[in-house]
Amino acid sequence: MPENKTDLIELLDFIDPAALNYTEWVGIGMALKHEGYSAEQWDAWSSRDHARYHQGECAAKWLSFSGTTDCPVTGGTIVALAKQGGWSPRREDHELDWNDSIGSKNLVVIDKHWIEGREITAPRLWNPVKDLITYLETLFESTDKVGYVTRATKGDGGRISPSK
């Protein structure tokens, strides 16, 4: 399994093979084969359906899966069914939510090793005003009201407010 990829075998814990119809069950097998898993892994999961499980059936079906380049059955099938079963992806890195606090132990804002101790210089053809306008136009609609604070002061009671 490639690095940084969700382990589909772990996702199978969220999918009850007894709750699937035949097409969905075969789709799980095709997806596992497409993603580089083994027939034995499909068989182990399928064996949880005690009423319909037949030893050797997964191995026989597995050999018939030749795949297609037009519309292959991929791990996305397993992900979708696992989500229906209550699984949700856990992300180590994620975009910041509006109410996220910068500096939380779980969030890395700057990777100090990325800069590698080099001096950062402004680009030769840099126009900070134009670049800031382009940035804001990209994020917001022309009718949105946007405030841009460059200085703040701490008042009585510890409340931080924009400086005038």
C-alpha positions as semicolon CSV with decimal commas, in nm:
position;residue;x (nm);y (nm);z (nm)
1;M;0,000;0,000;0,000
2;P;0,145;0,342;-0,095
3;E;0,231;0,588;0,180
4;N;-0,024;0,856;0,274
5;K;-0,306;0,636;0,151
6;T;-0,594;0,527;0,370
7;D;-0,571;0,157;0,460
8;L;-0,881;0,012;0,296
9;I;-0,868;-0,298;0,518
10;E;-0,928;-0,074;0,822
11;L;-1,228;0,078;0,643
12;L;-1,381;-0,267;0,596
13;D;-1,449;-0,266;0,972
14;F;-1,722;-0,010;0,895
15;I;-1,884;-0,226;0,628
16;D;-2,094;-0,527;0,725
17;P;-2,072;-0,784;0,443
18;A;-2,406;-0,930;0,554
19;A;-2,574;-0,596;0,480
20;L;-2,450;-0,580;0,120
21;N;-2,613;-0,713;-0,191
22;Y;-2,414;-0,933;-0,429
23;T;-2,310;-0,647;-0,659
24;E;-2,177;-0,440;-0,366
25;W;-1,989;-0,740;-0,227
26;V;-1,825;-0,810;-0,565
27;G;-1,746;-0,437;-0,594
28;I;-1,552;-0,456;-0,268
29;G;-1,346;-0,742;-0,411
30;M;-1,281;-0,559;-0,739
31;A;-1,180;-0,244;-0,554
32;L;-0,940;-0,436;-0,330
33;K;-0,779;-0,604;-0,632
34;H;-0,753;-0,273;-0,819
35;E;-0,583;-0,112;-0,518
36;G;-0,328;-0,393;-0,477
37;Y;-0,474;-0,593;-0,189
38;S;-0,504;-0,972;-0,182
39;A;-0,790;-1,218;-0,229
40;E;-0,713;-1,346;0,120
41;Q;-0,790;-1,004;0,268
42;W;-1,124;-0,995;0,084
43;D;-1,197;-1,350;0,198
44;A;-1,119;-1,273;0,563
45;W;-1,360;-0,978;0,557
46;S;-1,628;-1,175;0,365
47;S;-1,617;-1,456;0,621
48;R;-1,797;-1,225;0,865
49;D;-2,117;-1,295;0,670
50;H;-2,176;-1,638;0,825
51;A;-2,502;-1,697;0,638
52;R;-2,370;-1,647;0,285
53;Y;-1,995;-1,713;0,315
54;H;-1,856;-2,004;0,113
55;Q;-1,489;-2,091;0,151
56;G;-1,301;-2,056;-0,178
57;E;-1,563;-1,835;-0,343
58;C;-1,355;-1,516;-0,306
59;A;-1,047;-1,681;-0,460
60;A;-1,250;-1,806;-0,759
61;K;-1,416;-1,466;-0,815
62;W;-1,081;-1,289;-0,773
63;L;-0,941;-1,465;-1,079
64;S;-1,229;-1,333;-1,290
65;F;-1,156;-0,969;-1,204
66;S;-0,965;-0,838;-1,505
67;G;-1,038;-0,471;-1,451
68;T;-1,116;-0,204;-1,703
69;T;-0,935;0,109;-1,804
70;D;-1,257;0,296;-1,886
71;C;-1,431;0,275;-1,550
72;P;-1,244;0,067;-1,291
73;V;-1,392;-0,013;-0,952
74;T;-1,153;0,163;-0,714
75;G;-1,097;0,214;-0,344
76;G;-1,350;0,497;-0,367
77;T;-1,620;0,230;-0,359
78;I;-1,493;0,108;-0,022
79;V;-1,456;0,464;0,109
80;A;-1,815;0,549;0,012
81;L;-1,956;0,237;0,178
82;A;-1,742;0,291;0,489
83;K;-1,873;0,648;0,518
84;Q;-2,227;0,510;0,504
85;G;-2,124;0,279;0,788
86;G;-2,005;0,568;1,007
87;W;-1,639;0,608;0,910
88;S;-1,503;0,959;0,868
89;P;-1,153;1,045;0,757
90;R;-0,918;1,171;1,024
91;R;-0,683;1,430;0,889
92;E;-0,348;1,513;1,034
93;D;-0,325;1,825;0,823
94;H;-0,628;2,025;0,725
95;E;-0,740;2,367;0,624
96;L;-0,809;2,600;0,911
97;D;-1,170;2,648;1,007
98;W;-1,297;2,999;1,074
99;N;-1,293;2,943;1,451
100;D;-0,966;2,742;1,471
101;S;-0,702;2,877;1,704
102;I;-0,358;2,924;1,554
103;G;-0,092;2,787;1,782
104;S;-0,288;2,483;1,894
105;K;-0,066;2,183;1,954
106;N;-0,250;1,998;1,678
107;L;-0,188;2,262;1,411
108;V;0,144;2,334;1,246
109;V;0,134;2,677;1,090
110;I;0,494;2,698;0,976
111;D;0,730;2,413;0,903
112;K;1,065;2,555;1,015
113;H;1,254;2,293;0,815
114;W;1,096;2,400;0,485
115;I;1,289;2,728;0,478
116;E;1,612;2,545;0,565
117;G;1,779;2,851;0,717
118;R;1,796;3,046;0,390
119;E;1,743;3,420;0,378
120;I;1,405;3,508;0,232
121;T;1,412;3,795;-0,015
122;A;1,129;3,976;-0,186
123;P;1,075;3,872;-0,549
124;R;1,219;4,110;-0,808
125;L;0,885;4,184;-0,974
126;W;0,684;4,204;-0,655
127;N;0,400;4,451;-0,625
128;P;0,263;4,396;-0,272
129;V;-0,041;4,622;-0,313
130;K;-0,147;4,458;-0,639
131;D;-0,079;4,111;-0,499
132;L;-0,286;4,183;-0,187
133;I;-0,574;4,313;-0,401
134;T;-0,558;4,001;-0,620
135;Y;-0,550;3,781;-0,310
136;L;-0,856;3,950;-0,158
137;E;-1,045;3,946;-0,491
138;T;-0,978;3,573;-0,511
139;L;-1,115;3,506;-0,163
140;F;-1,413;3,739;-0,158
141;E;-1,697;3,862;-0,375
142;S;-1,701;4,228;-0,477
143;T;-2,002;4,288;-0,250
144;D;-1,837;4,137;0,061
145;K;-1,721;4,371;0,335
146;V;-1,362;4,291;0,435
147;G;-1,151;4,450;0,702
148;Y;-0,774;4,420;0,696
149;V;-0,605;4,483;1,032
150;T;-0,233;4,560;1,031
151;R;-0,199;4,682;1,392
152;A;-0,382;4,601;1,713
153;T;-0,368;4,716;2,073
154;K;-0,457;4,543;2,395
155;G;-0,706;4,742;2,597
156;D;-0,836;4,719;2,953
157;G;-0,953;4,369;3,037
158;G;-0,716;4,216;2,781
159;R;-0,944;4,279;2,480
160;I;-0,751;4,322;2,155
161;S;-0,880;4,586;1,913
162;P;-0,758;4,729;1,584
163;S;-0,541;5,039;1,626
164;K;-0,657;5,366;1,478
